[in-house]
Amino acid sequence: VCFQRKIWEGKTKIVFSTKDPNLIILKFKDDITALDGKKRDVIPGKGRINASVSSKLFTELERRGILTHFVKMVNSTSMLVRKLDMIKIEIVCRNYVAGQFARRFPMFKEGAKLSRPLVEFYLKSDELGDPLLTEDHAILLGLTSRGEALRAKALTLRVNEALTTFMAERNLKLVDFKLELGRDGSGKLRVGDELDADCMRLWDSETGNVLDKDVYRKGASVAEVQKIYGELYRRVVGG
Ligand SMILES: Nc1ncnc2c1ncn2[C@@H]1O[C@H](COP(=O)(O)OP(=O)(O)OP(=O)(O)O)[C@@H](O)[C@H]1O
Ligand SMILES: [Mg+2]
């Protein structure tokens, strides 16, 4: 496989076309951002870590029969994936109270386990600050259909079960995560984008220590963030 043209550069990844129109390459950068891109830094080695953690987790999902875009790693920071027609929705699944959800609903205690997993849709739009969508909003905006929204939710819950089990075996609590789904050539939904410490919250089951991007959001230094990402790499890929 060879990189052809850069077709998009996002905040944390560069997308390249390949000779095969159905395949693209996602190259993970060392950049880290928060607050919809208003805070940004470079964490040396982060691209390699997120690429390996993502590839490990996509492989785990595929092993459990969950469709994803993952094909293979092409080098230490780059992943060959099926090109999908991406749904412009950030799907969030929550198992424990944290982040924005904790701020919006103070009647739930931070860190409390929800009685069942919660799936939420947000519009993928930095300019608008990723507003929360009801299913009717998503349909009205033409982002998805009623049937696809249902399938997206069911797929998200399957991913949640798989990742929760995988993380529990590594003494980690999967607090919440964000997914981006897309449609493949035959219209089937697949898990796209990335699966790593940038898009999920993971707490050590015993100590409660945070092993995800929240350490950066809360002001940790570049060296501290590097250490946390390295620790997660060892737990997820190394173990
Ligand atoms: N399999 C896929 N096919 C097509 N596009 C994909 C696929 N997987 C991920 N993408 C898109 O590739 C881009 C990855 O780049 P990156 O994540 O850096 O962008 P981004 O900066 O997050 O964009 P945004 O800022 O809106 O999130 C995203 O726009 C993502 O939706
Ligand atoms: Mg992104």
PDB file of C-alpha atoms in Angstrom, residues 29 38-39 41 78 91 95-96 100 120 123-124 132 140 152 157 166 174-175 180 203 219:
ATOM      1  CA  LYS A  29      -0.063  12.974  14.852  1.00  0.00           C
ATOM      2  CA  LYS A  38      -8.703  25.967  21.715  1.00  0.00           C
ATOM      3  CA  LYS A  39      -5.996  24.260  23.853  1.00  0.00           C
ATOM      4  CA  ASP A  41       0.193  20.820  22.587  1.00  0.00           C
ATOM      5  CA  SER A  78      -0.502   4.863  10.284  1.00  0.00           C
ATOM      6  CA  ILE A  91     -21.934   9.065  19.475  1.00  0.00           C
ATOM      7  CA  ASN A  95     -21.365   3.874  31.976  1.00  0.00           C
ATOM      8  CA  TYR A  96     -20.356   6.189  34.840  1.00  0.00           C
ATOM      9  CA  GLN A 100     -20.139  17.238  30.637  1.00  0.00           C
ATOM     10  CA  GLU A 120     -26.114  10.176  23.309  1.00  0.00           C
ATOM     11  CA  LEU A 123     -23.488  17.077  16.146  1.00  0.00           C
ATOM     12  CA  LYS A 124     -19.851  16.848  14.986  1.00  0.00           C
ATOM     13  CA  LEU A 132     -26.501  17.519  21.913  1.00  0.00           C
ATOM     14  CA  LEU A 140     -34.392  16.551  10.657  1.00  0.00           C
ATOM     15  CA  ALA A 152     -26.165   2.947  15.391  1.00  0.00           C
ATOM     16  CA  LEU A 157     -23.986  -0.846  22.929  1.00  0.00           C
ATOM     17  CA  PHE A 166     -11.549  -5.973  27.509  1.00  0.00           C
ATOM     18  CA  LEU A 174     -14.551   2.124  30.922  1.00  0.00           C
ATOM     19  CA  VAL A 175     -16.294   5.286  32.128  1.00  0.00           C
ATOM     20  CA  GLU A 180     -17.702   7.871  14.907  1.00  0.00           C
ATOM     21  CA  TRP A 203     -10.067   4.797  35.420  1.00  0.00           C
ATOM     22  CA  GLY A 219      -3.791  20.911  33.127  1.00  0.00           C
TER      23      GLY A 219
END
